[in-house]
Structure formats: structure tokens, C-alpha cells
mmCIF file of C-alpha atoms in Angstrom:
data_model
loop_
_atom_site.group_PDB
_atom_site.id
_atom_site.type_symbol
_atom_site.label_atom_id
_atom_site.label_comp_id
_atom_site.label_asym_id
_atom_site.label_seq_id
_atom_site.Cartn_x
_atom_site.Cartn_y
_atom_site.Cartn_z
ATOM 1 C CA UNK A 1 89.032 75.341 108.640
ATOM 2 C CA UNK A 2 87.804 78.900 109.044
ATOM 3 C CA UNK A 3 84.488 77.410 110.502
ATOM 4 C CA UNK A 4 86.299 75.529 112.645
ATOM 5 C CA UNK A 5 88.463 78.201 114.185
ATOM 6 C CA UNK A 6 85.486 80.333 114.977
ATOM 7 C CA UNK A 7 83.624 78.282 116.476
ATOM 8 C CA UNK A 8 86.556 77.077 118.786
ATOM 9 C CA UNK A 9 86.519 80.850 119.444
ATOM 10 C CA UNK A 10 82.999 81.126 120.431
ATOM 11 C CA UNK A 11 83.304 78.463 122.626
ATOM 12 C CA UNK A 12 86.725 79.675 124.413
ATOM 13 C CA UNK A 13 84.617 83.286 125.282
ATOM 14 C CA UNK A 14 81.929 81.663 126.448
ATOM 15 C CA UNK A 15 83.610 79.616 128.910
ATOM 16 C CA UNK A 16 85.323 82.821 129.668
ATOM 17 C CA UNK A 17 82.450 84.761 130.301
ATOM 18 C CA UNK A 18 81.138 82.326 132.436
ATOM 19 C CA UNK A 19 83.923 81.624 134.790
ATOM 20 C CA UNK A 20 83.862 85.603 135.312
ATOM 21 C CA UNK A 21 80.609 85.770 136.028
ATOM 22 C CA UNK A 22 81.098 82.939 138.479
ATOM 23 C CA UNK A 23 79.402 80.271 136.986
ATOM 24 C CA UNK A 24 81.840 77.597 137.887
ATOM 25 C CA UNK A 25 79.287 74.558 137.279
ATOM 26 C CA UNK A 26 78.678 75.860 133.894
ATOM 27 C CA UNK A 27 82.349 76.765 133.545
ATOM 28 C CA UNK A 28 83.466 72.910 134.176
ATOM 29 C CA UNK A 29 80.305 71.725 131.796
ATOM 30 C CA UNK A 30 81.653 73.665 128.864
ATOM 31 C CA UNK A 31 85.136 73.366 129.334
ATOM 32 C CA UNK A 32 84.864 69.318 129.822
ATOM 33 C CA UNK A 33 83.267 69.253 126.084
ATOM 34 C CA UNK A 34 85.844 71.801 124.908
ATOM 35 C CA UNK A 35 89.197 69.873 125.915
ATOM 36 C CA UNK A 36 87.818 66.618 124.554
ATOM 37 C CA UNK A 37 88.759 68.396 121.126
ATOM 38 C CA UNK A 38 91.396 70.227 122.859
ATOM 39 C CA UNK A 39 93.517 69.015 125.689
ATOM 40 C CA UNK A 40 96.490 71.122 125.255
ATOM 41 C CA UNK A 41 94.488 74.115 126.057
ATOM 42 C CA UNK A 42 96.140 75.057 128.911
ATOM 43 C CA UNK A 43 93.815 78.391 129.941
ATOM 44 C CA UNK A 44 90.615 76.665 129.600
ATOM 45 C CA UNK A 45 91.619 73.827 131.580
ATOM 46 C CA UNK A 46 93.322 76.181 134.058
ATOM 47 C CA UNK A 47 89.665 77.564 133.964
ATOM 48 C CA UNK A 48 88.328 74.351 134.892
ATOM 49 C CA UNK A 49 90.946 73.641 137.739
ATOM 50 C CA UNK A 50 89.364 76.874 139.601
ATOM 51 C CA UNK A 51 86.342 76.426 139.385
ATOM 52 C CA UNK A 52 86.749 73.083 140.733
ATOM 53 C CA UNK A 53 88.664 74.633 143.425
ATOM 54 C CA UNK A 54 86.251 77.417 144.405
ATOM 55 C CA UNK A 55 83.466 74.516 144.618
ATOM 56 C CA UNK A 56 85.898 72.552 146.902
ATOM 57 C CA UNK A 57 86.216 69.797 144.638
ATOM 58 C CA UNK A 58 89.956 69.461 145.328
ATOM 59 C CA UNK A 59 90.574 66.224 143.885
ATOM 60 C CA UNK A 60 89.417 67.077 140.706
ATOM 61 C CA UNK A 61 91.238 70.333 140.678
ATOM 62 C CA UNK A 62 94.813 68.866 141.177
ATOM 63 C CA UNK A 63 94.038 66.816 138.311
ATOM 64 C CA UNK A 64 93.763 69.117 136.047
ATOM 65 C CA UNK A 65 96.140 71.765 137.708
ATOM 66 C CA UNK A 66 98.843 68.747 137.427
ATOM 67 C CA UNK A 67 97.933 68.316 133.805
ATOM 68 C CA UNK A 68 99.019 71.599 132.860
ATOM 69 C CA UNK A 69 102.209 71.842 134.977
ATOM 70 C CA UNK A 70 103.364 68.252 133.672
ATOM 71 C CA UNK A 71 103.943 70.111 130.313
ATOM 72 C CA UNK A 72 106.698 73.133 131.097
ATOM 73 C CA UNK A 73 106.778 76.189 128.999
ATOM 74 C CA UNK A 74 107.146 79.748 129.213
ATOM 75 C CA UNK A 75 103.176 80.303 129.142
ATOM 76 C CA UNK A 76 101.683 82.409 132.002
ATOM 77 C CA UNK A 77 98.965 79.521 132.377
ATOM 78 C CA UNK A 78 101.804 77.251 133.339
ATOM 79 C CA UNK A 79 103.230 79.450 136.448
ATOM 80 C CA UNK A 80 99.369 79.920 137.246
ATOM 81 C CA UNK A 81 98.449 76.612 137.400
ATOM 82 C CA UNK A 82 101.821 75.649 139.361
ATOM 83 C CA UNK A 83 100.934 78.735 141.804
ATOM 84 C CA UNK A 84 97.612 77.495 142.161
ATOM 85 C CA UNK A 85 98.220 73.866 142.355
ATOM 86 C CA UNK A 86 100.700 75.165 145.345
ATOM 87 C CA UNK A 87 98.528 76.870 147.224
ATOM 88 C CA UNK A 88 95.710 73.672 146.914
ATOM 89 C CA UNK A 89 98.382 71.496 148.419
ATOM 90 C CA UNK A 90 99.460 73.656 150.974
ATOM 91 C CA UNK A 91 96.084 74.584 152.466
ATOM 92 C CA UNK A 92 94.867 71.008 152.307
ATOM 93 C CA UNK A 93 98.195 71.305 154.516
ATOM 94 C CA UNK A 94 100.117 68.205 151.534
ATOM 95 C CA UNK A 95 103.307 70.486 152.880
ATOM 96 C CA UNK A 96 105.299 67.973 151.249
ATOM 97 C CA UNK A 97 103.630 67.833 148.142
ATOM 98 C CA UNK A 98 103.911 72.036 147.943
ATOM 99 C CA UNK A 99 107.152 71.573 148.449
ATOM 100 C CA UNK A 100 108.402 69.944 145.801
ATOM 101 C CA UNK A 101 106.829 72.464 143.213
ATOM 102 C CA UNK A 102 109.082 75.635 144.829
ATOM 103 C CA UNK A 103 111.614 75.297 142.484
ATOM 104 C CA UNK A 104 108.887 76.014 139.898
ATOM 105 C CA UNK A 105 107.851 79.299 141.044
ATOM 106 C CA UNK A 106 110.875 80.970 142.583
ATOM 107 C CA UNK A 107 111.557 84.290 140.619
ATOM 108 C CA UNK A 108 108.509 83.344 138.455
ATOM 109 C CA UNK A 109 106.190 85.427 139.980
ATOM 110 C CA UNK A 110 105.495 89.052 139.464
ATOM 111 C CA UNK A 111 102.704 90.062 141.151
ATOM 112 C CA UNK A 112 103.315 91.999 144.624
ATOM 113 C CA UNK A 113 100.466 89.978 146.775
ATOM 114 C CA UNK A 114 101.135 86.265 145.064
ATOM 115 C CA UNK A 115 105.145 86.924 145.856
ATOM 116 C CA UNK A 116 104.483 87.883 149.204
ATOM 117 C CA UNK A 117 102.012 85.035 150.239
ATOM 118 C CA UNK A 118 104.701 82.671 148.349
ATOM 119 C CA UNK A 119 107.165 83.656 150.224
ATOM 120 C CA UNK A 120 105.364 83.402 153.856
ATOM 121 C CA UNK A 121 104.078 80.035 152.555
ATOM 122 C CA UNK A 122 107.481 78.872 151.931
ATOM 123 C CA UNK A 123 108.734 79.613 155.964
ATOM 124 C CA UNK A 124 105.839 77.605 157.091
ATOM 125 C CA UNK A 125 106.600 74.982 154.883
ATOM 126 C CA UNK A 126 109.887 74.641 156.256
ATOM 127 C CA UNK A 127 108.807 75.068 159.723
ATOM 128 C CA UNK A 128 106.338 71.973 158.964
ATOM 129 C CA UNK A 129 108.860 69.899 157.269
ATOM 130 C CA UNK A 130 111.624 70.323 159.568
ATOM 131 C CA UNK A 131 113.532 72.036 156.862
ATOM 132 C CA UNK A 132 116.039 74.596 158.772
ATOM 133 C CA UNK A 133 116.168 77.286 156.173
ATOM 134 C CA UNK A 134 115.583 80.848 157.032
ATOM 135 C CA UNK A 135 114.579 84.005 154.933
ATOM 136 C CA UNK A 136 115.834 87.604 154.832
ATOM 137 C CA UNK A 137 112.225 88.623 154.794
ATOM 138 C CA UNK A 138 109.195 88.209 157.443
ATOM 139 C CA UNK A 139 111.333 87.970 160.430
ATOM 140 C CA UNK A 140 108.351 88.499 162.667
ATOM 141 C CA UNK A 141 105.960 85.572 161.323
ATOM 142 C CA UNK A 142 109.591 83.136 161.582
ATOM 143 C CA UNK A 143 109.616 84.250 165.551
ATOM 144 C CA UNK A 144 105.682 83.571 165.786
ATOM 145 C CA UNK A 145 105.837 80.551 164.600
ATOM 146 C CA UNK A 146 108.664 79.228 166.792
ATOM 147 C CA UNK A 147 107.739 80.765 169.917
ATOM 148 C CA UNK A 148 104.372 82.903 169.707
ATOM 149 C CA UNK A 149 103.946 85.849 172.193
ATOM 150 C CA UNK A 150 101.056 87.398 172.802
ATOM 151 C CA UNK A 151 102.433 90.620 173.889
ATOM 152 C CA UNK A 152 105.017 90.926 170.145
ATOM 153 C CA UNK A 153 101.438 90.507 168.450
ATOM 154 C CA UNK A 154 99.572 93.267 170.115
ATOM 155 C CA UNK A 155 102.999 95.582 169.498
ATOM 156 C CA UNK A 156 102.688 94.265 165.903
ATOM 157 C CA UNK A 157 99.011 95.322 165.623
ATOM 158 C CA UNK A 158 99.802 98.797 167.390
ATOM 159 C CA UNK A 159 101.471 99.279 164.050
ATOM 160 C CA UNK A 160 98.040 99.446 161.917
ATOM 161 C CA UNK A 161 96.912 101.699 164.882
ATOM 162 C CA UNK A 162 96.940 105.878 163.246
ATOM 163 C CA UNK A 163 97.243 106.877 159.685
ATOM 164 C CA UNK A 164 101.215 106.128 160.083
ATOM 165 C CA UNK A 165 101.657 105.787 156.215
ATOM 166 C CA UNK A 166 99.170 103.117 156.012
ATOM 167 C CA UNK A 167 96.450 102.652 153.442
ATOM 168 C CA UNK A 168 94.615 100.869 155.992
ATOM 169 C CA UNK A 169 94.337 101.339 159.505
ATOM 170 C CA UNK A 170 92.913 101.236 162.950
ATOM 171 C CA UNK A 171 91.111 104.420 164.706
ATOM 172 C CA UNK A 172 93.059 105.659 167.416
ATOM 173 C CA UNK A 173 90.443 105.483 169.919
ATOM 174 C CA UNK A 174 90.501 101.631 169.132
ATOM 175 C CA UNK A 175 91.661 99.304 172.429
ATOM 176 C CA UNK A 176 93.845 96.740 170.734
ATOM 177 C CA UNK A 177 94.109 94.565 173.552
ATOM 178 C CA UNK A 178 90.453 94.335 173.714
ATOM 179 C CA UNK A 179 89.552 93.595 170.227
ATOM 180 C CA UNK A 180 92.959 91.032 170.455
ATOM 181 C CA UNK A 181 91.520 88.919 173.283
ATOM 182 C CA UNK A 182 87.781 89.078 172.178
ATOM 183 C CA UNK A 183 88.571 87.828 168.465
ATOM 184 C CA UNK A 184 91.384 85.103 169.647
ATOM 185 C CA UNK A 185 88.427 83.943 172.306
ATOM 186 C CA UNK A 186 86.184 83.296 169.092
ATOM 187 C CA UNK A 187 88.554 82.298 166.505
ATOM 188 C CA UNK A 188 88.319 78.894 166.738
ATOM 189 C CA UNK A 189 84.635 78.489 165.819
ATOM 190 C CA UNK A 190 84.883 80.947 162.575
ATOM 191 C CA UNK A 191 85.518 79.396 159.238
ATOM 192 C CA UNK A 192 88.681 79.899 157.079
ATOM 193 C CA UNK A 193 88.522 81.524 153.986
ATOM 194 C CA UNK A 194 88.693 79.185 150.631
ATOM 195 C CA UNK A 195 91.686 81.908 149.118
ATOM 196 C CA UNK A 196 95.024 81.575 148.323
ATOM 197 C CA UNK A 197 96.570 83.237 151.699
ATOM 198 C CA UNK A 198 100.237 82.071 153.310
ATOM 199 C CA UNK A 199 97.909 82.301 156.729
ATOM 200 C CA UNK A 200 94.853 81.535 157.371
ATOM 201 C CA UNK A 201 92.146 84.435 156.983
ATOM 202 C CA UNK A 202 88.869 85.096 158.091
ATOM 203 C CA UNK A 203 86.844 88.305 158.162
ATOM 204 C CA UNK A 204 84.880 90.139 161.345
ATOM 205 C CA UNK A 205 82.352 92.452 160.590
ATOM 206 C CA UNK A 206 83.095 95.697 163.122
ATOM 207 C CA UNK A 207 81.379 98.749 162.269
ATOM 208 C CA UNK A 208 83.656 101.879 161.736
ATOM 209 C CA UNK A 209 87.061 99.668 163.023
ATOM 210 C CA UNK A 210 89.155 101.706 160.657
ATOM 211 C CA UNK A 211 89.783 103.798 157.607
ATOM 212 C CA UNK A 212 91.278 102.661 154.363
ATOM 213 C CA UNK A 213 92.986 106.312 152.946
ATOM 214 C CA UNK A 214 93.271 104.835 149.355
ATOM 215 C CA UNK A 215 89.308 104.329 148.544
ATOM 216 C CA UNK A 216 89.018 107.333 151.201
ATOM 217 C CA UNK A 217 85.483 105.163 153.293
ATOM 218 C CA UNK A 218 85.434 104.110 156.368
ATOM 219 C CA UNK A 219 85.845 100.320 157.487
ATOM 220 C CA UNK A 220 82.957 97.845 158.634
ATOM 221 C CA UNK A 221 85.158 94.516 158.545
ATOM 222 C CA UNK A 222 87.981 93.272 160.231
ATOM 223 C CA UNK A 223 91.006 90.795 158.531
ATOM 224 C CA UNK A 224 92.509 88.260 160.825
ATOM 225 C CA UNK A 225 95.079 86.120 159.904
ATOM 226 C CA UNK A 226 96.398 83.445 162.440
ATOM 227 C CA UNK A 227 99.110 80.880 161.629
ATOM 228 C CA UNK A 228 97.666 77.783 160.036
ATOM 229 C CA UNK A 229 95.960 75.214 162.399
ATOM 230 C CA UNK A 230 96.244 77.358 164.912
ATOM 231 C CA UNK A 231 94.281 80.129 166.719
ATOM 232 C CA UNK A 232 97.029 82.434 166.901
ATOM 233 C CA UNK A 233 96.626 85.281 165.434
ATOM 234 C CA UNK A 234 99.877 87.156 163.602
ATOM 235 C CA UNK A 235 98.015 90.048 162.657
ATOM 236 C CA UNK A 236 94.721 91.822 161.754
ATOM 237 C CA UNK A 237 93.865 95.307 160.422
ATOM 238 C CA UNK A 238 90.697 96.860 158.749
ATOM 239 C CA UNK A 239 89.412 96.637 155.620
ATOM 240 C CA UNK A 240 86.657 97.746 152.935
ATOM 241 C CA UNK A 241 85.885 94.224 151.725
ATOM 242 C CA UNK A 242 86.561 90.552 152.413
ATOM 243 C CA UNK A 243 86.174 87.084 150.813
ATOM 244 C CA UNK A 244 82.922 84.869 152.172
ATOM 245 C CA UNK A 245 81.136 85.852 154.955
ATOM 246 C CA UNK A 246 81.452 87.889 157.815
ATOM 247 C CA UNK A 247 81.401 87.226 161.023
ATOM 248 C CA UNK A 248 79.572 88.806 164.530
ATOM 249 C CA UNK A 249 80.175 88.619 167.933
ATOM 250 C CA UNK A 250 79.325 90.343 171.220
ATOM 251 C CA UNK A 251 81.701 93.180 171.774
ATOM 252 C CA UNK A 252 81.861 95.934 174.429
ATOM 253 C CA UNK A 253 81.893 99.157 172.016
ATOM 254 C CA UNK A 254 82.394 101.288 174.725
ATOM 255 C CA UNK A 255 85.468 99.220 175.470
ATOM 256 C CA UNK A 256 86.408 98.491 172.407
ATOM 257 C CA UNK A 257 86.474 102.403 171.234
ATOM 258 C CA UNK A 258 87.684 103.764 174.547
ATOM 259 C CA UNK A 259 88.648 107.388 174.585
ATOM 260 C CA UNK A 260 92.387 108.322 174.193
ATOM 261 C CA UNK A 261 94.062 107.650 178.015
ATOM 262 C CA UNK A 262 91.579 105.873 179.183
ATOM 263 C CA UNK A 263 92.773 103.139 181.410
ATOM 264 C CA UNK A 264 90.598 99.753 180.530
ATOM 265 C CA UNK A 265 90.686 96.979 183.004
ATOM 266 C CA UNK A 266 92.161 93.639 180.774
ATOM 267 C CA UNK A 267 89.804 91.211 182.436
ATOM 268 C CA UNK A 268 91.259 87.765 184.168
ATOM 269 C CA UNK A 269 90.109 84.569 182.482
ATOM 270 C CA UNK A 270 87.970 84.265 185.758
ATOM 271 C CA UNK A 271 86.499 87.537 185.645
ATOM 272 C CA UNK A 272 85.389 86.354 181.592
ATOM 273 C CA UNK A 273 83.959 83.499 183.302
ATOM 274 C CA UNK A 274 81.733 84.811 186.044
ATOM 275 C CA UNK A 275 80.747 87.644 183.125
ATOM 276 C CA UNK A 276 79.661 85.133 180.810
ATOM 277 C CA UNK A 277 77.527 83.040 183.038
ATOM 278 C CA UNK A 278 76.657 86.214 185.270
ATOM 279 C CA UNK A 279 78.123 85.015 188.200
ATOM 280 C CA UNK A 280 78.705 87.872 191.074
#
């Protein structure tokens, strides 16, 4: 029995070490031949359902994501899997399907980040679904997403703009408007990040865009998040690291870090036009 124990032991850390180290093939390998002998082993097989997840094998990963919610107790595995399973439904955009598992998670989850992407999830789940039910909270991203303005974004970014109490933010000599209408002309074409964010999120690499005060280095890359299946973005701000890769485009860097009171000229779509084809 002893035997036994350790070598379901052995077999749990491996699994462990390998999903840590990223191995997610190997991960779902292992952990297939280790629920076999034990289904009810609701970490490994929350294991599993990531790894799935991170290789985009969706399918798969609500399968076993749903096999560990189906079974409700007070283990942490079971919120993660629910928060998890969430999130797969509600960026496959199954808003209705996300819905329904809500009631699961409200005042279940403790971490700062989760809670807040949660929440934001929730108002565009409602905004999807019709549902007419407002929150205290994120009164900005409710007004976006009923009417967006250009001009309340650019005042929301001017917010990240100076140290301001911020552990990130943007340069002063940074032209917001400028970076604004040169990453909402490209947004389109850049791919989404595979993560569990409310909005979508992809990542610009910007040399020197900012400064993050908590790791005290200067920032190379840019976070945008826009409002899902859309281009419009609710905010952006800089930041040490990302998730996937980075994206590049042309940028004026004179423009773009124009000197304090400098006036820029905000081009007209025909002036981007005859720029980009070089038309006089």
C-alpha cells in the first residue's frame, strides 16, 4: 500500500514539474495514464485542462474543466477549474455558456487580477446577452461599450501619462493621440493573446514608451486592450513584459516623443492616405 502511495506520488510531481516547465504535451501524456487509476484527481486533471488550453485544444479542455466542476466542493481546484472553464467559454465568445457558471464564482475569488477581469467579463456578458444589469464598478468600460468615444479614451489614457501614483506609466514627452491613432490603424491585423483577460490584449513592442516604478526599468512594450471583437481600444499603458509576441510597426518617434508644448498636427484620414502611398 506504501508502494503504491509513493509511486502515485512520483508520478503527481512529475506531471507537476512538467506542466511548470511548460511541457504541456508531456503534461497531457502523463496525466492521461495517471487519471485512468485516478479520476477524482481533480489538480492533475485541472493540469491537463491547461495544457490543453494553452495548445488551443479547446474542446478537449472543457471536457475535462467540466469534469471537475460537475463534482462541487470546497477544493481550490474546483473554483479554478470553474474560473478557467469561464474564461474558455467566454473568449471562444459561448457568452451564454459563461454565463450560467457566474453563480459559481461570485465571492469565490480572492485574487486581485482574476476578481477584476471577472468582474469586467461579467458587464460584457450582459451587454452580449441583452441582460440589463449594471455594476457599481468599471463605469468607464459600461459607457465604452454602449457608446465608444474616441476622445473619453484618449482622456482615459492621459491618466497613465506622469508618475501620478502609478506603477506603470507613460513618459511625459509621449503624444497620446499619436500613438492612439497609429495602434487603432493596426489593430486589426495583430493577434489576440491566448490569456485569461475580460478584454482582449495584445502587446506592441515601443522602445522606452514608459517606466514601471515598482521593478524601477524602463519600458520596451506596449499593452492594448480593446473591447472584444472589436478594434476599439479601452485602454493601453506600458509595461516590462507581455504574453506571446510582440508586435512592430512604423512609427514617427519624433512624433510620437514630441517635446513638452509642442503642437503636433493630428493628420486627416486623407493626409494618412497620400502619406502612405506618397502622393503630393
Amino acid at each position: 500500500m506504501e508502494g503504491k502511495k509513493k509511486e502515485k506520488d512520483l508520478q503527481f510531481i512529475a506531471i507537476y514539474t512538467l506542466f511548470y516547465d511548460k511541457k504541456y504535451d508531456q503534461v497531457i501524456k502523463k496525466a492521461s495514464k495517471f487519471l485512468e487509476k485516478y479520476p477524482y484527481n481533480k489538480r492533475i486533471r485541472y493540469f491537463k485542462g491547461i495544457s490543453h488550453r494553452i495548445l488551443k485544444e479547446y474542446d478537449k479542455a472543457i471536457e475535462e474543466l467540466k469534469y471537475n466542476v460537475l463534482t462541487k466542493d470546497n477544493l481550490s481546484f474546483y473554483i479554478e477549474s470553474c474560473f478557467e472553464l469561464f474564461f474558455i467559454y467566454y473568449n471562444l465568445r459561448m457568452y451564454s455558456d459563461a454565463y450560467k457558471l457566474i453563480d459559481k464564482l461570485e465571492n469565490k475569488i480572492d485574487d486581485p487580477n482574476k476578481l477584476k477581469n471577472f468582474e469586467i467579463a461579467k458587464i460584457i456578458i450582459y451587454n452580449k446577452l441583452g441582460i440589463n444589469k449594471k455594476t457599481e464598478k468599471y463605469g468607464y468600460i459600461q459607457k465604452q461599450l454602449n457608446n465608444y468615444s474616441r476622445a473619453e479614451a484618449i482622456r482615459h489614457l492621459n491618466l497613465h501619462k506622469g508618475k501620478q501614483g502609478k506603477r506603470c506609466y507613460f513618459y511625459d514627452n509621449v503624444n497620446i493621440i499619436y500613438l492612439y491613432d497609429a495602434i487603432k490603424e493596426n489593430i486589426e491585423n495583430i493577434q489576440k493573446c491566448n490569456v485569461d483577460f475580460a478584454l482582449d490584449a495584445c502587446y506592441f513592442s515601443i522602445g522606452n514608451i514608459g517606466f514601471d516604478s515598482l521593478t524601477n526599468n524602463s519600458c520596451n512594450i506596449l499593452k492594448v486592450l480593446t473591447i472584444p471583437e472589436t478594434s476599439n481600444i479601452v485602454t493601453m499603458y506600458p509595461v516590462v513584459d507581455g504574453f506571446g509576441e510582440f508586435a512592430t510597426i512604423d512609427l514617427n518617434y519624433d512624433v510620437l516623443f514630441s517635446k513638452k508644448g509642442e503642437k503636433v498636427k493630428t493628420l486627416s484620414q486623407i493626409d494618412k492616405f497620400n502619406k502612405r502611398y506618397n502622393k503630393r
